[in-house]
Amino acid sequence: MLASPSPSSSSAIRAFKFPTSSNPFFSTKNLCRAESTPPNNSNRPTRRNPRISSYGTSRRSILKKSFNQEQVVFKTQLADEPVVAIIGGGMSGLICALFLEKRGIRSTVFDTGLHGLGGRMGTRVVDPHPLIFDHATQFFNVTDRRFSELVDGWLESGLIRGWNGPIGVLEAGGHFTPDSSSSPRYIGVNGMRPLADSILSKTQLINVVRPCWISKLEAFNGMWHLSENGKPQGHFDAIVIAHNGKCANRLLASSGVPLIAKQMKRLELSSIWALLAAFEDPLPFRGNSETTPFEGAFVKEIDALSWMGNNTKKLLFSQRNFPHCWTFFSTAAYGKRNKVPQENIPSSTAEKVKLSMLEGVEIALGISKGSLQEPLYTRLQLWGAALPTNTPAVPCIFDPQGRAGICGDWLLGSNLEAAALSGMALAHHIADYWQSGGSCPDEFAVGLHNEFKPIEGHDIGQFPGLKCKPTDAQQACLV
């Protein structure tokens, strides 16, 4: 749902009660139940009286412009009806909002998406053909019971379905090995983005604001004040950072939560090139002897290519005479060597990458160089912050002193399920913290000092449940 941010709206639910369910991700024992420190009602500090503060924080921490900033410590009493700001409308942010509502907490989701929510659950539709591409997440698996409950609901609502088309490993020269795994694969019925847009469709305690690029966080009067290029976007009792990369680092750099900022800055991300290409005819396979025997393939031994998937077969399987819409991904190594500012890709780089990836397609299919038909449509995109190469392996990060948290797929791995589980974990953690009254905040600090460990196998063409031989797909990795 789309609404303007209004944390103090008169439509807020007056009788605020938390369900008694506990967080399934963490076990917090022996929580203090003493009363919280009463709110500070003194006046705003002036030049003559700089020590008197009504911020509920340390003012100097707001003004620091480096990662050596002073920690914000909220001293105000926890609000009876808190409102949480969630910055990022990908899977983790959406699920965090959804589960905060299940615990009776209102939230506002801020997302930069021009076309819809979902972040890397992107689907592009090009009229008037129409052409359709999942240009980031290609499919997802289910291994966790908690995520399975969500997926069952999406299945019942007709938002997703199983993808049973042939998928496997493709080696240079057209050597295709079908996947022998019995693990179900799921896709959005009309692409991944419609699934993302539908997750919050029946909620009542959630506002969605987009497109909106939150550029500043400021602690004042015991709350977080958000703004977009100087334009106020509301004030909130807690914040959730549900995106990553350089934009998140800039946002956190002077926010007053240095431990959160430090952990985010330690995250290392790979770069992946995505090429969307539509062809009039089916792609040939092994010298035109037959069309491609697969709908998706994890490509090996080709530097410029790690995945190729036929969106038309996947999403429009019952339709005929449609152009064949393919999504191609590069390897992370290729993305690193050819990385440029993704907001301003030089035309020479774009042309070089496109030709290199199409040549990779020819090599993978085992057809002669230059024999691939000319695409009737192409679009190139660089995912500059595509996949994590390291992780703290913790469901979420939360700083109770600053009432700020992080959720995202990178905290548990890098797939759609990991994103959802992270969002659930942080939602429960925030709700449990509020239910405790905030009297012992240190009991709720989590993930602020966890060491990061490398993730191996972080190319887009490596997903969970793949059992083709040979393969090195050991990690669950999605853009």
PDB file of C-alpha atoms in Angstrom, residues 75-276:
ATOM      1  CA  LYS A  75      17.363   8.299  27.299  1.00  0.00           C
ATOM      2  CA  THR A  76      13.701   8.889  26.609  1.00  0.00           C
ATOM      3  CA  GLN A  77      11.118   6.392  27.737  1.00  0.00           C
ATOM      4  CA  LEU A  78       9.967   3.916  25.098  1.00  0.00           C
ATOM      5  CA  ALA A  79       6.811   5.072  23.339  1.00  0.00           C
ATOM      6  CA  ASP A  80       3.616   3.147  23.992  1.00  0.00           C
ATOM      7  CA  GLU A  81       2.825   3.132  20.267  1.00  0.00           C
ATOM      8  CA  PRO A  82       6.184   3.076  18.496  1.00  0.00           C
ATOM      9  CA  VAL A  83       6.665   3.668  14.803  1.00  0.00           C
ATOM     10  CA  VAL A  84       9.667   2.181  13.006  1.00  0.00           C
ATOM     11  CA  ALA A  85      11.287   3.571   9.867  1.00  0.00           C
ATOM     12  CA  ILE A  86      12.484   0.875   7.479  1.00  0.00           C
ATOM     13  CA  ILE A  87      14.899   2.156   4.851  1.00  0.00           C
ATOM     14  CA  GLY A  88      14.837  -0.276   1.947  1.00  0.00           C
ATOM     15  CA  GLY A  89      11.912  -2.122   0.370  1.00  0.00           C
ATOM     16  CA  GLY A  90      13.606  -5.346  -0.650  1.00  0.00           C
ATOM     17  CA  MET A  91      12.602  -8.719   0.739  1.00  0.00           C
ATOM     18  CA  SER A  92      14.218  -8.202   4.159  1.00  0.00           C
ATOM     19  CA  GLY A  93      12.676  -4.749   4.667  1.00  0.00           C
ATOM     20  CA  LEU A  94       9.220  -5.887   3.550  1.00  0.00           C
ATOM     21  CA  ILE A  95       9.246  -8.966   5.765  1.00  0.00           C
ATOM     22  CA  CYS A  96      10.519  -6.901   8.703  1.00  0.00           C
ATOM     23  CA  ALA A  97       7.551  -4.546   8.270  1.00  0.00           C
ATOM     24  CA  LEU A  98       5.154  -7.468   7.921  1.00  0.00           C
ATOM     25  CA  PHE A  99       6.308  -9.144  11.125  1.00  0.00           C
ATOM     26  CA  LEU A 100       6.406  -5.876  13.052  1.00  0.00           C
ATOM     27  CA  GLU A 101       2.723  -5.567  12.198  1.00  0.00           C
ATOM     28  CA  LYS A 102       2.146  -9.114  13.446  1.00  0.00           C
ATOM     29  CA  ARG A 103       3.564  -7.905  16.769  1.00  0.00           C
ATOM     30  CA  GLY A 104       1.391  -4.767  16.730  1.00  0.00           C
ATOM     31  CA  ILE A 105       4.030  -2.244  15.659  1.00  0.00           C
ATOM     32  CA  ARG A 106       3.509   0.366  12.969  1.00  0.00           C
ATOM     33  CA  SER A 107       6.183   1.124  10.381  1.00  0.00           C
ATOM     34  CA  THR A 108       6.938   3.165   7.294  1.00  0.00           C
ATOM     35  CA  VAL A 109       8.936   1.589   4.480  1.00  0.00           C
ATOM     36  CA  PHE A 110      11.032   3.992   2.407  1.00  0.00           C
ATOM     37  CA  ASP A 111      12.136   2.681  -0.970  1.00  0.00           C
ATOM     38  CA  THR A 112      13.914   4.210  -3.957  1.00  0.00           C
ATOM     39  CA  GLY A 113      12.148   2.055  -6.549  1.00  0.00           C
ATOM     40  CA  LEU A 114      10.585   3.984  -9.426  1.00  0.00           C
ATOM     41  CA  HIS A 115       8.644   1.018 -10.787  1.00  0.00           C
ATOM     42  CA  GLY A 116       7.837  -0.905  -7.626  1.00  0.00           C
ATOM     43  CA  LEU A 117       9.173  -2.483  -4.459  1.00  0.00           C
ATOM     44  CA  GLY A 118      11.495  -5.438  -4.200  1.00  0.00           C
ATOM     45  CA  GLY A 119      15.022  -4.155  -4.668  1.00  0.00           C
ATOM     46  CA  ARG A 120      16.820  -7.041  -6.330  1.00  0.00           C
ATOM     47  CA  MET A 121      13.499  -8.789  -6.907  1.00  0.00           C
ATOM     48  CA  GLY A 122      13.304  -6.751 -10.093  1.00  0.00           C
ATOM     49  CA  THR A 123      11.104  -7.548 -13.094  1.00  0.00           C
ATOM     50  CA  ARG A 124      11.191  -5.408 -16.239  1.00  0.00           C
ATOM     51  CA  VAL A 125       8.311  -5.365 -18.722  1.00  0.00           C
ATOM     52  CA  VAL A 126       8.932  -3.680 -22.065  1.00  0.00           C
ATOM     53  CA  ASP A 127       5.953  -2.712 -24.195  1.00  0.00           C
ATOM     54  CA  PRO A 128       4.519  -3.055 -26.755  1.00  0.00           C
ATOM     55  CA  HIS A 129       5.975  -6.523 -27.490  1.00  0.00           C
ATOM     56  CA  PRO A 130       5.615  -7.266 -24.513  1.00  0.00           C
ATOM     57  CA  LEU A 131       9.021  -8.366 -23.304  1.00  0.00           C
ATOM     58  CA  ILE A 132       9.466  -9.574 -19.726  1.00  0.00           C
ATOM     59  CA  PHE A 133      12.645 -10.156 -17.740  1.00  0.00           C
ATOM     60  CA  ASP A 134      13.478 -11.091 -14.164  1.00  0.00           C
ATOM     61  CA  HIS A 135      16.684  -9.068 -14.153  1.00  0.00           C
ATOM     62  CA  ALA A 136      17.966  -9.946 -10.696  1.00  0.00           C
ATOM     63  CA  THR A 137      16.604 -12.790  -8.528  1.00  0.00           C
ATOM     64  CA  GLN A 138      15.796 -15.702 -10.826  1.00  0.00           C
ATOM     65  CA  PHE A 139      14.102 -18.130  -8.433  1.00  0.00           C
ATOM     66  CA  PHE A 140      14.256 -19.215  -4.807  1.00  0.00           C
ATOM     67  CA  ASN A 141      14.289 -22.360  -2.719  1.00  0.00           C
ATOM     68  CA  VAL A 142      12.833 -23.160   0.699  1.00  0.00           C
ATOM     69  CA  THR A 143      14.780 -24.928   3.429  1.00  0.00           C
ATOM     70  CA  ASP A 144      13.517 -23.274   6.634  1.00  0.00           C
ATOM     71  CA  ARG A 145      10.133 -23.968   8.233  1.00  0.00           C
ATOM     72  CA  ARG A 146       9.545 -20.301   9.086  1.00  0.00           C
ATOM     73  CA  PHE A 147      10.090 -19.231   5.492  1.00  0.00           C
ATOM     74  CA  SER A 148       8.022 -22.174   4.297  1.00  0.00           C
ATOM     75  CA  GLU A 149       4.974 -20.794   6.124  1.00  0.00           C
ATOM     76  CA  LEU A 150       5.271 -17.565   4.160  1.00  0.00           C
ATOM     77  CA  VAL A 151       5.750 -19.418   0.884  1.00  0.00           C
ATOM     78  CA  ASP A 152       2.666 -21.565   1.514  1.00  0.00           C
ATOM     79  CA  GLY A 153       0.605 -18.386   1.845  1.00  0.00           C
ATOM     80  CA  TRP A 154       2.009 -17.006  -1.407  1.00  0.00           C
ATOM     81  CA  LEU A 155       1.173 -20.267  -3.156  1.00  0.00           C
ATOM     82  CA  GLU A 156      -2.396 -20.177  -1.877  1.00  0.00           C
ATOM     83  CA  SER A 157      -2.751 -16.581  -3.044  1.00  0.00           C
ATOM     84  CA  GLY A 158      -1.473 -17.432  -6.511  1.00  0.00           C
ATOM     85  CA  LEU A 159       1.511 -15.102  -6.233  1.00  0.00           C
ATOM     86  CA  ILE A 160       4.099 -17.792  -6.902  1.00  0.00           C
ATOM     87  CA  ARG A 161       4.321 -21.222  -8.472  1.00  0.00           C
ATOM     88  CA  GLY A 162       6.862 -23.964  -8.835  1.00  0.00           C
ATOM     89  CA  TRP A 163       9.344 -23.747 -11.686  1.00  0.00           C
ATOM     90  CA  ASN A 164       9.753 -27.225 -13.111  1.00  0.00           C
ATOM     91  CA  GLY A 165      11.482 -26.328 -16.366  1.00  0.00           C
ATOM     92  CA  PRO A 166      14.840 -27.966 -17.116  1.00  0.00           C
ATOM     93  CA  ILE A 167      17.701 -26.281 -15.242  1.00  0.00           C
ATOM     94  CA  GLY A 168      21.263 -27.464 -14.949  1.00  0.00           C
ATOM     95  CA  VAL A 169      24.940 -26.756 -15.528  1.00  0.00           C
ATOM     96  CA  LEU A 170      26.195 -25.660 -18.938  1.00  0.00           C
ATOM     97  CA  GLU A 171      29.885 -25.999 -19.742  1.00  0.00           C
ATOM     98  CA  ALA A 172      31.701 -24.423 -22.650  1.00  0.00           C
ATOM     99  CA  GLY A 173      30.908 -26.154 -25.924  1.00  0.00           C
ATOM    100  CA  GLY A 174      27.261 -26.871 -25.145  1.00  0.00           C
ATOM    101  CA  HIS A 175      27.728 -29.646 -22.594  1.00  0.00           C
ATOM    102  CA  PHE A 176      24.531 -29.477 -20.522  1.00  0.00           C
ATOM    103  CA  THR A 177      23.925 -31.537 -17.377  1.00  0.00           C
ATOM    104  CA  PRO A 178      20.371 -31.426 -15.958  1.00  0.00           C
ATOM    105  CA  ASP A 179      19.934 -30.720 -12.278  1.00  0.00           C
ATOM    106  CA  SER A 180      19.300 -33.915 -10.341  1.00  0.00           C
ATOM    107  CA  SER A 181      18.034 -32.128  -7.243  1.00  0.00           C
ATOM    108  CA  SER A 182      14.513 -32.776  -6.005  1.00  0.00           C
ATOM    109  CA  SER A 183      14.392 -29.441  -4.152  1.00  0.00           C
ATOM    110  CA  PRO A 184      11.457 -27.345  -5.465  1.00  0.00           C
ATOM    111  CA  ARG A 185      12.192 -24.033  -7.148  1.00  0.00           C
ATOM    112  CA  TYR A 186       9.720 -21.147  -6.915  1.00  0.00           C
ATOM    113  CA  ILE A 187       9.146 -18.080  -9.075  1.00  0.00           C
ATOM    114  CA  GLY A 188       6.725 -15.172  -9.104  1.00  0.00           C
ATOM    115  CA  VAL A 189       3.759 -15.968 -11.369  1.00  0.00           C
ATOM    116  CA  ASN A 190       4.212 -12.663 -13.211  1.00  0.00           C
ATOM    117  CA  GLY A 191       7.813 -12.124 -12.214  1.00  0.00           C
ATOM    118  CA  MET A 192       9.523 -11.409  -8.925  1.00  0.00           C
ATOM    119  CA  ARG A 193       8.538  -7.746  -8.578  1.00  0.00           C
ATOM    120  CA  PRO A 194       4.757  -8.371  -8.460  1.00  0.00           C
ATOM    121  CA  LEU A 195       5.430 -10.735  -5.560  1.00  0.00           C
ATOM    122  CA  ALA A 196       7.301  -7.983  -3.714  1.00  0.00           C
ATOM    123  CA  ASP A 197       4.551  -5.450  -4.410  1.00  0.00           C
ATOM    124  CA  SER A 198       1.941  -7.865  -3.029  1.00  0.00           C
ATOM    125  CA  ILE A 199       3.603  -8.737   0.290  1.00  0.00           C
ATOM    126  CA  LEU A 200       2.188  -5.685   2.105  1.00  0.00           C
ATOM    127  CA  SER A 201      -1.078  -5.449   0.152  1.00  0.00           C
ATOM    128  CA  LYS A 202      -3.313  -6.561   3.031  1.00  0.00           C
ATOM    129  CA  THR A 203      -1.547  -4.799   5.887  1.00  0.00           C
ATOM    130  CA  GLN A 204      -2.980  -1.984   7.999  1.00  0.00           C
ATOM    131  CA  LEU A 205      -0.084  -0.714  10.122  1.00  0.00           C
ATOM    132  CA  ILE A 206       2.395  -0.127   7.315  1.00  0.00           C
ATOM    133  CA  ASN A 207       2.980   2.939   5.151  1.00  0.00           C
ATOM    134  CA  VAL A 208       5.042   2.707   1.973  1.00  0.00           C
ATOM    135  CA  VAL A 209       6.783   5.773   0.588  1.00  0.00           C
ATOM    136  CA  ARG A 210       8.455   5.593  -2.826  1.00  0.00           C
ATOM    137  CA  PRO A 211      10.348   6.713  -4.684  1.00  0.00           C
ATOM    138  CA  CYS A 212      12.209   8.230  -1.753  1.00  0.00           C
ATOM    139  CA  TRP A 213      15.946   8.314  -1.132  1.00  0.00           C
ATOM    140  CA  ILE A 214      16.561   8.914   2.577  1.00  0.00           C
ATOM    141  CA  SER A 215      19.742  10.988   2.701  1.00  0.00           C
ATOM    142  CA  LYS A 216      20.015  11.895   6.381  1.00  0.00           C
ATOM    143  CA  LEU A 217      19.309  10.407   9.793  1.00  0.00           C
ATOM    144  CA  GLU A 218      19.318  12.714  12.807  1.00  0.00           C
ATOM    145  CA  ALA A 219      18.591  11.931  16.447  1.00  0.00           C
ATOM    146  CA  PHE A 220      16.553  14.684  18.101  1.00  0.00           C
ATOM    147  CA  ASN A 221      14.115  14.804  21.029  1.00  0.00           C
ATOM    148  CA  GLY A 222      14.506  11.072  21.595  1.00  0.00           C
ATOM    149  CA  MET A 223      13.499  10.132  18.059  1.00  0.00           C
ATOM    150  CA  TRP A 224      15.044   9.577  14.658  1.00  0.00           C
ATOM    151  CA  HIS A 225      14.295  12.336  12.154  1.00  0.00           C
ATOM    152  CA  LEU A 226      14.604  11.328   8.512  1.00  0.00           C
ATOM    153  CA  SER A 227      14.998  13.601   5.515  1.00  0.00           C
ATOM    154  CA  GLU A 228      15.449  13.388   1.758  1.00  0.00           C
ATOM    155  CA  ASN A 229      17.749  16.106   0.443  1.00  0.00           C
ATOM    156  CA  GLY A 230      16.578  18.503   3.141  1.00  0.00           C
ATOM    157  CA  LYS A 231      12.903  17.546   2.926  1.00  0.00           C
ATOM    158  CA  PRO A 232      11.594  16.101   6.229  1.00  0.00           C
ATOM    159  CA  GLN A 233      10.205  12.580   5.946  1.00  0.00           C
ATOM    160  CA  GLY A 234       8.951  12.077   9.479  1.00  0.00           C
ATOM    161  CA  HIS A 235      10.246  11.113  12.903  1.00  0.00           C
ATOM    162  CA  PHE A 236      10.409   7.594  14.290  1.00  0.00           C
ATOM    163  CA  ASP A 237      11.101   5.674  17.467  1.00  0.00           C
ATOM    164  CA  ALA A 238      13.530   3.250  15.810  1.00  0.00           C
ATOM    165  CA  ILE A 239      15.203   2.774  12.450  1.00  0.00           C
ATOM    166  CA  VAL A 240      15.941  -0.280  10.332  1.00  0.00           C
ATOM    167  CA  ILE A 241      18.548  -0.205   7.573  1.00  0.00           C
ATOM    168  CA  ALA A 242      17.423  -2.799   5.037  1.00  0.00           C
ATOM    169  CA  HIS A 243      19.842  -2.030   2.227  1.00  0.00           C
ATOM    170  CA  ASN A 244      23.616  -1.998   1.869  1.00  0.00           C
ATOM    171  CA  GLY A 245      26.507  -0.723  -0.197  1.00  0.00           C
ATOM    172  CA  LYS A 246      28.016   2.734  -0.481  1.00  0.00           C
ATOM    173  CA  CYS A 247      24.682   4.527  -0.073  1.00  0.00           C
ATOM    174  CA  ALA A 248      24.037   2.810   3.249  1.00  0.00           C
ATOM    175  CA  ASN A 249      27.590   3.578   4.354  1.00  0.00           C
ATOM    176  CA  ARG A 250      27.149   7.275   3.558  1.00  0.00           C
ATOM    177  CA  LEU A 251      23.835   7.379   5.394  1.00  0.00           C
ATOM    178  CA  LEU A 252      25.294   5.793   8.526  1.00  0.00           C
ATOM    179  CA  ALA A 253      28.614   7.641   8.508  1.00  0.00           C
ATOM    180  CA  SER A 254      27.395  10.561  10.647  1.00  0.00           C
ATOM    181  CA  SER A 255      24.236   9.099  12.137  1.00  0.00           C
ATOM    182  CA  GLY A 256      25.465   8.474  15.669  1.00  0.00           C
ATOM    183  CA  VAL A 257      25.434   4.675  15.632  1.00  0.00           C
ATOM    184  CA  PRO A 258      29.125   3.895  15.044  1.00  0.00           C
ATOM    185  CA  LEU A 259      28.890   0.188  15.857  1.00  0.00           C
ATOM    186  CA  ILE A 260      26.136  -0.275  13.292  1.00  0.00           C
ATOM    187  CA  ALA A 261      28.118   1.803  10.783  1.00  0.00           C
ATOM    188  CA  LYS A 262      31.296  -0.171  11.415  1.00  0.00           C
ATOM    189  CA  GLN A 263      29.628  -3.521  10.794  1.00  0.00           C
ATOM    190  CA  MET A 264      27.989  -2.263   7.609  1.00  0.00           C
ATOM    191  CA  LYS A 265      31.289  -0.879   6.361  1.00  0.00           C
ATOM    192  CA  ARG A 266      32.979  -4.266   6.866  1.00  0.00           C
ATOM    193  CA  LEU A 267      30.623  -5.852   4.349  1.00  0.00           C
ATOM    194  CA  GLU A 268      32.291  -6.603   1.020  1.00  0.00           C
ATOM    195  CA  LEU A 269      30.127  -6.854  -2.084  1.00  0.00           C
ATOM    196  CA  SER A 270      30.771  -8.173  -5.555  1.00  0.00           C
ATOM    197  CA  SER A 271      29.702  -6.586  -8.834  1.00  0.00           C
ATOM    198  CA  ILE A 272      27.656  -8.422 -11.469  1.00  0.00           C
ATOM    199  CA  TRP A 273      26.743  -7.353 -14.995  1.00  0.00           C
ATOM    200  CA  ALA A 274      23.226  -8.234 -16.133  1.00  0.00           C
ATOM    201  CA  LEU A 275      22.364  -8.294 -19.832  1.00  0.00           C
ATOM    202  CA  LEU A 276      18.731  -8.496 -20.881  1.00  0.00           C
TER     203      LEU A 276
END
